[in-house]
Short mmCIF file of C-alpha atoms in Angstrom, two decimals:
data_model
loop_
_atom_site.label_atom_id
_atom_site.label_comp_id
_atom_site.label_asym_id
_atom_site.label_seq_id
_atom_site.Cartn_x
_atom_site.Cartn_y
_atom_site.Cartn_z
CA UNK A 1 -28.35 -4.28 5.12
CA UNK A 2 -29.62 -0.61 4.66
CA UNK A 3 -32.14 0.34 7.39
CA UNK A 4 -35.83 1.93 6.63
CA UNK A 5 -35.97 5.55 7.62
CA UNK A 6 -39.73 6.74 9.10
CA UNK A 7 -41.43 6.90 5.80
CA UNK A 8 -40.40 3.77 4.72
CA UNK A 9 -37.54 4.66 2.41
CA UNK A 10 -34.03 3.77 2.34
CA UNK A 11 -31.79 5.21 4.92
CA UNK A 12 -28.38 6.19 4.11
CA UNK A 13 -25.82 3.42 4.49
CA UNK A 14 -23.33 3.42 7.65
CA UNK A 15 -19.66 4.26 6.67
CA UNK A 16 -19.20 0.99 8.68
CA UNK A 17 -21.12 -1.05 6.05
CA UNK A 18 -19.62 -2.26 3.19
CA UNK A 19 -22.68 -1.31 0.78
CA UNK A 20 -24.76 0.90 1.14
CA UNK A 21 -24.58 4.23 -0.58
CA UNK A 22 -23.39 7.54 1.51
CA UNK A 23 -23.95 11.36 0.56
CA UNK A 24 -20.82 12.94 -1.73
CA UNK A 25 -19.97 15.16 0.96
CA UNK A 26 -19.50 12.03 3.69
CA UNK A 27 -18.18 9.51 1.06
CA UNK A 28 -14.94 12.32 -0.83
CA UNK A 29 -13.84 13.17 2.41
CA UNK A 30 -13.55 9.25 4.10
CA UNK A 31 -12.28 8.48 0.55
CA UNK A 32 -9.40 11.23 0.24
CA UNK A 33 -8.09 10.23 2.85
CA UNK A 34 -7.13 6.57 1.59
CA UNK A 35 -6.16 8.11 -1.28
CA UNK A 36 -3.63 11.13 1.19
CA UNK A 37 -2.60 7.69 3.04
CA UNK A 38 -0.93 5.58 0.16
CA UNK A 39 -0.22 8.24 -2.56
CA UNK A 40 4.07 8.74 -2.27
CA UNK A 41 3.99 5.22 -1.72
CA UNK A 42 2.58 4.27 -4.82
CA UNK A 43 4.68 6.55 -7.02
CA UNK A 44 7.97 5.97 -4.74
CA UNK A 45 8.66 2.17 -6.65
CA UNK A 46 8.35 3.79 -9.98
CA UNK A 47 11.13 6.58 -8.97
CA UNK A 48 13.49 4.29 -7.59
CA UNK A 49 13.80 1.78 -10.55
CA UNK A 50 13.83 4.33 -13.04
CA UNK A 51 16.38 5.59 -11.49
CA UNK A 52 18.60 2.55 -11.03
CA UNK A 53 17.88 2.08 -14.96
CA UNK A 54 20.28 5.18 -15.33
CA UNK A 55 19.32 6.79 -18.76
CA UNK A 56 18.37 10.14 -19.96
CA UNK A 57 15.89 8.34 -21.99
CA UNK A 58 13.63 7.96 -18.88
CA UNK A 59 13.38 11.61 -18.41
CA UNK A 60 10.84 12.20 -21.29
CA UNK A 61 8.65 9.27 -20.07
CA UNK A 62 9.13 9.66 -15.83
CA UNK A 63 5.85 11.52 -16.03
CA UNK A 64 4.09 9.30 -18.06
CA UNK A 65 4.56 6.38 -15.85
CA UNK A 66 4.09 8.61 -12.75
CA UNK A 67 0.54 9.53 -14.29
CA UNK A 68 -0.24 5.77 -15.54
CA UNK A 69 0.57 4.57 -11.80
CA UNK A 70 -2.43 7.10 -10.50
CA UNK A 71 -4.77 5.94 -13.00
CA UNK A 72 -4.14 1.83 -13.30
CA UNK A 73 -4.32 2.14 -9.02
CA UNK A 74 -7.71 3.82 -9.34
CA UNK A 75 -8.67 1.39 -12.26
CA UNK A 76 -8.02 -1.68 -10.24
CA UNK A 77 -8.85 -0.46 -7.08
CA UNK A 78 -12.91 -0.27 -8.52
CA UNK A 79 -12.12 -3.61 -10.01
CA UNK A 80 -11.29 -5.08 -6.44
CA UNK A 81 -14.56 -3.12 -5.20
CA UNK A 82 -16.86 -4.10 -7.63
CA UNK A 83 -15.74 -7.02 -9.23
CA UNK A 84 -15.64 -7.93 -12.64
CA UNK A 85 -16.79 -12.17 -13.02
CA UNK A 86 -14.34 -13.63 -10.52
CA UNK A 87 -12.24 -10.74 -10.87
CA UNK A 88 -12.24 -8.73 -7.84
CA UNK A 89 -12.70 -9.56 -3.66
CA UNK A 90 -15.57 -7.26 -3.05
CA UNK A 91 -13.61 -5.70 -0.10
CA UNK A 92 -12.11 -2.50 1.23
CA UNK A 93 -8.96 -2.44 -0.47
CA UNK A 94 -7.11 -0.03 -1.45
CA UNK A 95 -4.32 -1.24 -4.51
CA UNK A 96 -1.50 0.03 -5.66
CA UNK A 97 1.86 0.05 -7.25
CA UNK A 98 4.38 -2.75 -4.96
CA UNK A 99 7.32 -1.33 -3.36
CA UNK A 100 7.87 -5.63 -2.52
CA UNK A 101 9.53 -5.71 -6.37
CA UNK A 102 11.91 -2.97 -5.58
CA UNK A 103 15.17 -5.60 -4.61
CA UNK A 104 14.36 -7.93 -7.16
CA UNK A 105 13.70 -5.66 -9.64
CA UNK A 106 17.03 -3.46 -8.85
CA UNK A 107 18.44 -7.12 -9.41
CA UNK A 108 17.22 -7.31 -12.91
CA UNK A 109 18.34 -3.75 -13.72
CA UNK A 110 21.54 -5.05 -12.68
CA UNK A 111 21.96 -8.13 -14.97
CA UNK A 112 20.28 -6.81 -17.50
CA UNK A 113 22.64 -3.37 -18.11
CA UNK A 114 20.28 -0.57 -17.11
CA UNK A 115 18.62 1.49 -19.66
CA UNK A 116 14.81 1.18 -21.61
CA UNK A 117 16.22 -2.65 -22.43
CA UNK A 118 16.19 -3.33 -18.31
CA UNK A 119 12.85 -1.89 -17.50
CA UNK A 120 11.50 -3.39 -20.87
CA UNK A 121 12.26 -6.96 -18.86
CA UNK A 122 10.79 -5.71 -15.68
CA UNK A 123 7.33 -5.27 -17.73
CA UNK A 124 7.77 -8.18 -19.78
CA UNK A 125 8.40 -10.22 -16.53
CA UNK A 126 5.42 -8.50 -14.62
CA UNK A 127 2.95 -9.21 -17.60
CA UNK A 128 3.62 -12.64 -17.46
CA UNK A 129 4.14 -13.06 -13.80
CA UNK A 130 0.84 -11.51 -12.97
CA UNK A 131 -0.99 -14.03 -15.01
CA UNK A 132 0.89 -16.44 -13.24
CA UNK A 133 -0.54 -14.79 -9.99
CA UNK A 134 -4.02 -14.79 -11.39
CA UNK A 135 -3.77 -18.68 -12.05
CA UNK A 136 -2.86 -18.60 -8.50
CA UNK A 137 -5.95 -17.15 -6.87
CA UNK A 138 -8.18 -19.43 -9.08
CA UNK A 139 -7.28 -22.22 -7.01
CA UNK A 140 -6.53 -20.42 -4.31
CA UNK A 141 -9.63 -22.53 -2.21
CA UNK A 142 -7.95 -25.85 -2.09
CA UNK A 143 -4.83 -24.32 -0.90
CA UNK A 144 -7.38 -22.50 1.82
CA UNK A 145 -6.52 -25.04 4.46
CA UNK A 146 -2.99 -24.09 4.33
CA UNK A 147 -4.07 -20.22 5.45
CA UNK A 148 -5.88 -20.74 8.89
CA UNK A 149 -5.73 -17.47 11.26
CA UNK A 150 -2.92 -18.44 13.01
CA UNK A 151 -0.76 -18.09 9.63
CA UNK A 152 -2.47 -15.55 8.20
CA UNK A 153 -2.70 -13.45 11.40
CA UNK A 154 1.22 -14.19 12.15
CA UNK A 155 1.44 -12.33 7.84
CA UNK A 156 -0.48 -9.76 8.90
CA UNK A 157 1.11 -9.20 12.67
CA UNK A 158 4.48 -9.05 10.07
CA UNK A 159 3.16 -6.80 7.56
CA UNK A 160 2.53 -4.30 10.73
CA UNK A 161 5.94 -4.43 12.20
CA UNK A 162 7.49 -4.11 9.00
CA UNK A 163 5.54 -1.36 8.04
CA UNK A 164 6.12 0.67 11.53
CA UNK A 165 9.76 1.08 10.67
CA UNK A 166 8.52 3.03 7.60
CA UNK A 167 5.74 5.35 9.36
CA UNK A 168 8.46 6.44 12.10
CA UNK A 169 11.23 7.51 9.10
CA UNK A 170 8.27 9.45 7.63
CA UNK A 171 7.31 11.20 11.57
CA UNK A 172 10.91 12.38 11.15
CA UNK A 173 10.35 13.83 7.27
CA UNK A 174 11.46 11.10 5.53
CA UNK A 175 14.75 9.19 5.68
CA UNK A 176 16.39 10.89 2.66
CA UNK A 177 15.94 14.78 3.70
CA UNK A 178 18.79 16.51 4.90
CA UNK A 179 16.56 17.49 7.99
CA UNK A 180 15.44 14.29 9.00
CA UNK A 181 14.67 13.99 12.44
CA UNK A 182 15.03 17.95 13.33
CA UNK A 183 12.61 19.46 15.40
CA UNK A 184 10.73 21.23 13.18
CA UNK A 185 9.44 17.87 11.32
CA UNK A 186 9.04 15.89 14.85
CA UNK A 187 7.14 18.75 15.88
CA UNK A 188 4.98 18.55 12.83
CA UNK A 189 4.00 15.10 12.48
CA UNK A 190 3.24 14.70 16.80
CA UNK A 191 0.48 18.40 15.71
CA UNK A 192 -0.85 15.86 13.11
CA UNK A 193 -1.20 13.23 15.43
CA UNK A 194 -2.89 15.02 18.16
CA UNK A 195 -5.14 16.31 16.07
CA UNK A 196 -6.00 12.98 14.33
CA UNK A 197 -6.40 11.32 18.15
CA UNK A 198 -8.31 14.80 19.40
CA UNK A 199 -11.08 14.01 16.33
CA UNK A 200 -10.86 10.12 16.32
CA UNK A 201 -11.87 10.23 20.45
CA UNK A 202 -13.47 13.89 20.76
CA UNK A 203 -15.88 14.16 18.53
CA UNK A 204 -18.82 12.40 16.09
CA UNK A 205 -20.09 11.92 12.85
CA UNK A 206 -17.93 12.94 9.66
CA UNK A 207 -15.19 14.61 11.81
CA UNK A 208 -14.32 11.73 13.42
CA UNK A 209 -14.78 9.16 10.55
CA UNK A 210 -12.78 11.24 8.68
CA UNK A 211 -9.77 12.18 11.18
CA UNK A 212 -6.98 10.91 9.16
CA UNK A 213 -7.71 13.50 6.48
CA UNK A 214 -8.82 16.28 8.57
CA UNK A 215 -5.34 15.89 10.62
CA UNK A 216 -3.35 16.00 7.08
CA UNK A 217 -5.15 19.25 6.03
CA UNK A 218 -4.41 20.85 9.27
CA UNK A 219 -0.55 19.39 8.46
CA UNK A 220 -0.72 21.49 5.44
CA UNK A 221 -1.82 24.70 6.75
CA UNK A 222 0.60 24.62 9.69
CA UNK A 223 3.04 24.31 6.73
CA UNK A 224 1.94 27.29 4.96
CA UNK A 225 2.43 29.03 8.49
CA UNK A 226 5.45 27.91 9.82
CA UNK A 227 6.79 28.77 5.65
CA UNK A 228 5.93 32.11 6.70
CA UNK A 229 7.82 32.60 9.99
CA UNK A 230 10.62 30.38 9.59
CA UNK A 231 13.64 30.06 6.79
CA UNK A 232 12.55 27.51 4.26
CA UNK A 233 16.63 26.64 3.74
CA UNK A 234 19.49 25.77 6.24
CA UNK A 235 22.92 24.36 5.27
CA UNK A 236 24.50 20.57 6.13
CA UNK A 237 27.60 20.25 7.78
CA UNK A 238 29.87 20.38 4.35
CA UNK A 239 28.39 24.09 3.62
CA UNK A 240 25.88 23.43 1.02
CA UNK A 241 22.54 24.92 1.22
CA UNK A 242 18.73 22.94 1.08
CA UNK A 243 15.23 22.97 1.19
CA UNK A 244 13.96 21.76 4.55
CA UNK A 245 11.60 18.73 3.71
CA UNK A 246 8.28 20.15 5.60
CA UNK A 247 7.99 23.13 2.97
CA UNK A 248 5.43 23.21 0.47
CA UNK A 249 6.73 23.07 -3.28
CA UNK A 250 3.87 25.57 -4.52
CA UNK A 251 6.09 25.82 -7.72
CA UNK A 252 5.58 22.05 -8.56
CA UNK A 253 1.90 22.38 -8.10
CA UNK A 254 2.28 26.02 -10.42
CA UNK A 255 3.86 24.31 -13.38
CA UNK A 256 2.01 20.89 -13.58
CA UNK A 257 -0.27 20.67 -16.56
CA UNK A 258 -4.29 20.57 -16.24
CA UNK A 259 -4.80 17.68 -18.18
CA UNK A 260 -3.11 14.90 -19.42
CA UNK A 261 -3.91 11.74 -21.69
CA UNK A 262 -1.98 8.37 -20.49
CA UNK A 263 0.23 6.58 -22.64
CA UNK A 264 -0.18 3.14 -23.59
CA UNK A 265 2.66 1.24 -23.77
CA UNK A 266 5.27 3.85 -23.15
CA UNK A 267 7.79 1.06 -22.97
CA UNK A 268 7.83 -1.79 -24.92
CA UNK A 269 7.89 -5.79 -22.93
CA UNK A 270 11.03 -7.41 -23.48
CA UNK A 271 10.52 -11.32 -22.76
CA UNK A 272 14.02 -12.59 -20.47
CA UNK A 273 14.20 -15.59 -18.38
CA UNK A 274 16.82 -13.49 -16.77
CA UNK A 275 13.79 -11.22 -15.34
CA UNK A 276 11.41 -13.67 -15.65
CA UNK A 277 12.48 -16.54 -13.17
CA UNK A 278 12.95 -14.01 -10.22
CA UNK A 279 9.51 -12.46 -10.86
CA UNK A 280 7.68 -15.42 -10.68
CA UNK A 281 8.98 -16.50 -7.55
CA UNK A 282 7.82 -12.49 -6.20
CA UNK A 283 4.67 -13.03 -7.71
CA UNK A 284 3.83 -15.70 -5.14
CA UNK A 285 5.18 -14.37 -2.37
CA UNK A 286 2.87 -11.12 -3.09
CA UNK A 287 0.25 -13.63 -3.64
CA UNK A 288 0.75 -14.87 0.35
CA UNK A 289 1.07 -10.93 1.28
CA UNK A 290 -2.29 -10.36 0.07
CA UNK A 291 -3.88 -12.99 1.55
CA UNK A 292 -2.39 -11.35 4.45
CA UNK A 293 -3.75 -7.67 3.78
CA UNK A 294 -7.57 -8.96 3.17
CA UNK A 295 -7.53 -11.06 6.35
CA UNK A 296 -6.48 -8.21 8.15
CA UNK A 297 -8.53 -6.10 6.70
CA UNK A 298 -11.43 -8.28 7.32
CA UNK A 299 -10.65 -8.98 10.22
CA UNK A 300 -9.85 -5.51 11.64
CA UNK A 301 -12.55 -3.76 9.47
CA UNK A 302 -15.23 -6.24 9.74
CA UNK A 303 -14.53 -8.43 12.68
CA UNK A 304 -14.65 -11.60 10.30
CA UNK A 305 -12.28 -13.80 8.76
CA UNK A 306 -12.13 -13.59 4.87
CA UNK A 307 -14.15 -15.86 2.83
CA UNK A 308 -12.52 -18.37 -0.14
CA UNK A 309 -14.52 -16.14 -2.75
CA UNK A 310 -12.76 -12.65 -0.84
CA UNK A 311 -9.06 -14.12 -0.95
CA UNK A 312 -9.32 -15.64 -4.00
CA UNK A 313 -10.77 -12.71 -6.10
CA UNK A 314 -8.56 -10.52 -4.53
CA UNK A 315 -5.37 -12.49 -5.32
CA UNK A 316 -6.77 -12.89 -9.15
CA UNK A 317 -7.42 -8.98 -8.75
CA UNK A 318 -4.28 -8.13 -8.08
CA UNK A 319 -2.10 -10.57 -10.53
CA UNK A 320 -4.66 -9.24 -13.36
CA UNK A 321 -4.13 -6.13 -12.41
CA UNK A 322 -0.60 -5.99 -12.88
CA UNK A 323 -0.49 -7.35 -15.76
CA UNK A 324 -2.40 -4.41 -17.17
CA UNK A 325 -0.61 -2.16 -15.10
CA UNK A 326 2.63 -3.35 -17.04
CA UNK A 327 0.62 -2.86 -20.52
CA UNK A 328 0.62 1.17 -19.10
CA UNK A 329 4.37 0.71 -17.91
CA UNK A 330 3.97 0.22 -14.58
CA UNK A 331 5.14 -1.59 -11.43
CA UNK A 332 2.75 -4.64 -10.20
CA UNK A 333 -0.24 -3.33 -8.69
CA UNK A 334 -0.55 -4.96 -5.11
CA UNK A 335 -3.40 -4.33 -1.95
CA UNK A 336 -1.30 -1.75 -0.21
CA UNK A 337 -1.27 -2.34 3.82
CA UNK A 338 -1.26 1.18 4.35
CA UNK A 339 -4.67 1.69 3.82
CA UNK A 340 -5.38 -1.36 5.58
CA UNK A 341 -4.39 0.31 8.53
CA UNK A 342 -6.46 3.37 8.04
CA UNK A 343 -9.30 0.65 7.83
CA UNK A 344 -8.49 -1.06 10.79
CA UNK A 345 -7.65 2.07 12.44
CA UNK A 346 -11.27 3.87 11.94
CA UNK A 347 -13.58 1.30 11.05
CA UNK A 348 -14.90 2.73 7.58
CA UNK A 349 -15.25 -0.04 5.17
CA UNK A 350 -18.13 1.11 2.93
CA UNK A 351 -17.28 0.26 -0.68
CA UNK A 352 -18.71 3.50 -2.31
CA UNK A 353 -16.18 5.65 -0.12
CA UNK A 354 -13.17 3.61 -0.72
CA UNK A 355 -14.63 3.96 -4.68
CA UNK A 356 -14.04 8.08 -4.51
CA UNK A 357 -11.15 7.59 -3.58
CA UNK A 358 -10.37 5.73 -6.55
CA UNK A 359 -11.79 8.03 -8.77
CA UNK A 360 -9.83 11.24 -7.22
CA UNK A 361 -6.72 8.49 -7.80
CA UNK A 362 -7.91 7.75 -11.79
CA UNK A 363 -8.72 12.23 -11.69
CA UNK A 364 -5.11 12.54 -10.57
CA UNK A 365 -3.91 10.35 -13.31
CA UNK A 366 -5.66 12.51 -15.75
CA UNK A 367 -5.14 16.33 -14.27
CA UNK A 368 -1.52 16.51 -12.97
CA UNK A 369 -1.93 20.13 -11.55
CA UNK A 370 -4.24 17.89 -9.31
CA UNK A 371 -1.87 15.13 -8.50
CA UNK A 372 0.92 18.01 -7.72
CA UNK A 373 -0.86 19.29 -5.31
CA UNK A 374 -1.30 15.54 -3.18
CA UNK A 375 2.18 15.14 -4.28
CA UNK A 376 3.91 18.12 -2.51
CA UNK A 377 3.01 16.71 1.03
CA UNK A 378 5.79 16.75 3.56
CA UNK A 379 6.57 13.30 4.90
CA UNK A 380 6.21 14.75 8.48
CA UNK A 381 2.62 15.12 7.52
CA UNK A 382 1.96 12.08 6.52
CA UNK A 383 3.70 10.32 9.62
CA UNK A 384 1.84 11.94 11.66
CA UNK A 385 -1.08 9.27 10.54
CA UNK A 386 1.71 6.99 9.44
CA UNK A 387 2.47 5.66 12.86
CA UNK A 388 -1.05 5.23 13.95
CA UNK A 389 -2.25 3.29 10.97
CA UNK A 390 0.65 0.93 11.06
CA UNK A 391 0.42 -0.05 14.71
CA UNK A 392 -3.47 -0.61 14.20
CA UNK A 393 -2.22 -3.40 11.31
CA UNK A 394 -0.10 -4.88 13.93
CA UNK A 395 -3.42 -5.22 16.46
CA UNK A 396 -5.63 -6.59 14.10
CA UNK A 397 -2.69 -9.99 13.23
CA UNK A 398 -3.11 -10.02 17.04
CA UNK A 399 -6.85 -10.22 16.81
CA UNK A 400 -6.64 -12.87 14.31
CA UNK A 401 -4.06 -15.17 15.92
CA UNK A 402 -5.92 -14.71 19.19
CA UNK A 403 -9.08 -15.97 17.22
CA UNK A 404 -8.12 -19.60 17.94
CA UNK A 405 -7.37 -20.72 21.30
CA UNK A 406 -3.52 -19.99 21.88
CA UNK A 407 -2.66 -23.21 22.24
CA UNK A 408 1.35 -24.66 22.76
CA UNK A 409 1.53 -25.53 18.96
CA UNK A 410 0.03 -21.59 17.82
CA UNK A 411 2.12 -20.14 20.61
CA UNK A 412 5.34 -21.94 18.73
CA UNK A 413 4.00 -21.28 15.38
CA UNK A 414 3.84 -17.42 15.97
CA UNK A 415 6.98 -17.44 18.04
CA UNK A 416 9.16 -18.94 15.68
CA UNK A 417 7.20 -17.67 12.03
CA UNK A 418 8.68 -14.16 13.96
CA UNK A 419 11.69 -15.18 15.48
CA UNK A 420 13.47 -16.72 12.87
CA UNK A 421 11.37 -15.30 10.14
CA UNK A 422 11.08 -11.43 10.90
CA UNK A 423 14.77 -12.07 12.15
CA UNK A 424 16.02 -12.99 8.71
CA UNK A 425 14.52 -10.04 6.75
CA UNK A 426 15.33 -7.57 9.18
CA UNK A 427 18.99 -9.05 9.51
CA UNK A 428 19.46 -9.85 6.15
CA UNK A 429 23.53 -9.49 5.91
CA UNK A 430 23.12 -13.52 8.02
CA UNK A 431 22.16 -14.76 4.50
CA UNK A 432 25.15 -13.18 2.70
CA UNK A 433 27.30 -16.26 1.80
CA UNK A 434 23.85 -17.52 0.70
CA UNK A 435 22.67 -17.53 -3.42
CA UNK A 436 21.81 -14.17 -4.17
CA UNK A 437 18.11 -14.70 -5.32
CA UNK A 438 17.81 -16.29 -1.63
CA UNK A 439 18.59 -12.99 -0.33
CA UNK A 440 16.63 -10.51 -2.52
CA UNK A 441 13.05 -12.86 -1.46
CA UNK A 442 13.77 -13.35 2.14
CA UNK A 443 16.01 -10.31 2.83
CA UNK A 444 14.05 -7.78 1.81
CA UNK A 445 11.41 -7.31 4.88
CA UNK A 446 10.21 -9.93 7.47
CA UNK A 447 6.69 -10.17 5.79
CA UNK A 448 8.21 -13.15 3.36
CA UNK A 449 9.69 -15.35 5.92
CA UNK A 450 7.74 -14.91 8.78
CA UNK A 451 4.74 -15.86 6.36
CA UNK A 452 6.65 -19.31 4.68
CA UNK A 453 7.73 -20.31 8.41
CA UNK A 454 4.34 -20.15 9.92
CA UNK A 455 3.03 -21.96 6.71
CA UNK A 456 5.48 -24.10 7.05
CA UNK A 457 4.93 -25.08 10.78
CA UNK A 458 1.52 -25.04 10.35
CA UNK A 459 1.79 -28.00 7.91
CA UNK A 460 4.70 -30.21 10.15
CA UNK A 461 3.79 -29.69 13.36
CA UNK A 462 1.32 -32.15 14.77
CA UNK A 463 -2.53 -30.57 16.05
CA UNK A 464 -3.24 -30.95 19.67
CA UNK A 465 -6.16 -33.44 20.60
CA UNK A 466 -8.86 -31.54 21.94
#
């Protein structure tokens, strides 16, 4: 509800309201900064598979698909707003393009020889397989009782820990730079964090609501700075010279064009049961992972569990979506659990905010000079914020398992969904001398076992008389 100011008229919504509509200047910033929070995550998939396709023919099209990926996240993100018919949750999520395909889809490019003919399957296989996902969420409320919070908080206390790993390889400037874990990046991303704690906890209003991308501008400028007093190159231990990873590529951002039109159908769908098969199994584990991300969100945003009409349009949401993400050549389109932590993390829910954000995402699929410039942020930067908004995912499945009275058969629920479950997909080399399609769903992260053993237990395990 929007409260009446003095004279009678509408007030301006709360941030911390879902509707309710805010000023520009309160709603871009608290938007940017979902948008700063999940942007080299949602063009990382698309890198890594074209990559592992290994053919020239991808270099013409790389920044096609890299633009598509900005726009069909900012598309579907309004659609998951908003709404369209049963399409759509209504809540603050953030989507974009799933790095949860990556193994199975590296998989595909394997059996399937590589090249335009491999990733032609992968979009074949994700057109179909998100219309499989969509089926999925319309009868998503029977299969409700199967999702109380003690599963879905145990998914979501997963999706955290999982995620942490990732935040703390980006504090250090990313796993892949030659620098990782030097001073100079550590130092970085701990400035970022002080500075997002100093304006979370020291001061009010839009400085505060907006800390996340405050602290990522200040990572910027100190940057620009330390690019002026320090050597932006060093050499590894076999001699050869490189960049370190917290300078700023101003060249990239220089040669990027002003405006671009997106391609449709840059590749064509190639129909394989080869891709196919493996896909559709993915497509319902993501399914179980969103369920995960909107409770969490809910939960840690709100301080409600999600309603059938939430999960379900937000499951049909996101198979929909990617199946027109893979009409534009693109990865699935997923809720990314980044942003849930920024939600969780400072409260701001309000669906017009989250909805600049997805416009700035659909502008940076149509200006690239634009997108360059988001693009060229150091991973130190970002982990600064990285760390913070994981850890606050990892609270809020704690806040939804403690929802229910932590009874003997909850405690033995969570404690095994994460013992054996987390233990699996962080260990994955115990399921070598299993099939390999056993390994590429439950040995990629803990999120997919963890959430099939508490679902599991949940079902077996007889409930405690009251």
């Amino acid at each position: 509800m929007r409260e009446k100011n003095a004279n009678g008229g509408a007030a301006v919504g709360s941030p911390y309201q879902f509707e309710g509509k805010l000023p520009l200047k309160q709603a871009i910033p608290l938007g940017l900064q979902h948008v700063l929070a999940m942007f080299v995550g949602n063009l990382t998939p698309i890198l890594i598979i074209t990559a592992a396709c290994g053919t020239e023919e991808f270099a013409s099209i790389q920044v096609s698909l890299l633009q598509n990926a900005m726009l069909i996240a900012g598309i579907v993100t309004l659609v998951q707003l908003f709404s369209i018919g049963p399409i759509g949750g209504k809540v603050p999520i953030i989507m974009g393009t799933s790095s949860g395909f990556i193994g199975v889809f590296q998989s595909v490019v394997n059996v399937m020889g590589g090249g335009v003919l491999a990733y032609g399957a992968i979009m074949g296989a994700s057109l179909i397989g998100g219309l499989f996902e969509t089926v999925l969420g319309a009868f998503l409320k029977p299969l409700r009782r199967f999702f109380p919070s003690v599963v879905t908080g145990t998914v979501v206390l997963s999706i955290g820990l999982s995620l942490i790993g990732v935040g703390v390889a980006s504090f250090g400037g990313g796993s892949s730079a030659k620098d990782y874990g030097s001073v100079e990046n550590l130092l970085i991303a701990l400035a970022v964090m002080i500075v997002i704690l100093a304006l979370k906890h020291g001061t009010k209003g839009l400085t505060s609501s907006s800390c996340i991308l405050f602290g990522i501008i200040f990572g910027y400028v100190l940057c620009a700075v330390l690019g002026l007093i320090l050597p932006h190159t060093a050499v590894d231990a076999e001699g050869v010279e490189y960049t370190k990873a917290w300078v700023l590529n101003w060249d990239k951002v220089a040669s990027a064009s002003w405006f671009a039109i997106p391609e449709i159908l840059p590749v064509k769908p190639v129909f394989d049961l080869r891709a196919i098969i493996p896909v559709l199994i993915m497509f319902i584990v993501t399914a179980v992972e969103t369920v995960g991300d909107i409770s969490g969100c809910i939960e840690g945003g709100m301080g409600r569990e999600a309603t059938d009409s939430e999960l379900a349009g937000g499951v049909m949401c996101d198979g929909l979506g990617s199946s027109f993400a893979a009409l534009f050549g693109v990865l699935p389109n997923t809720s990314f659990s980044q942003n849930v932590g920024l939600v969780t993390m400072t409260k701001i829910v309000n669906r017009f905010a989250l909805a600049c954000g997805a416009v700035f995402l659909i502008l940076c699929g149509l200006l690239p000079k634009l997108a360059a410039l988001v693009s060229i942020m150091p991973q130190s930067v970002l982990g600064g914020a990285a760390v913070i908004m994981f850890a606050s995912i990892v609270m809020s499945g704690i806040q939804l398992i403690t929802k229910e009275p932590l009874t003997g058969r909850n405690m033995t629920i969570v404690s095994v969904a994460l013992g054996l479950g987390y233990g699996l997909g962080a260990n994955s080399a115990v399921l070598a001398g299993l099939p390999q399609f056993v390994t590429l769903i439950f040995g990629g992260s803990g999120i997919v076992p963890a959430a099939l053993v508490a679902i599991i237990l949940n079902v077996v395990l007889p409930k405690e008389e009251a």
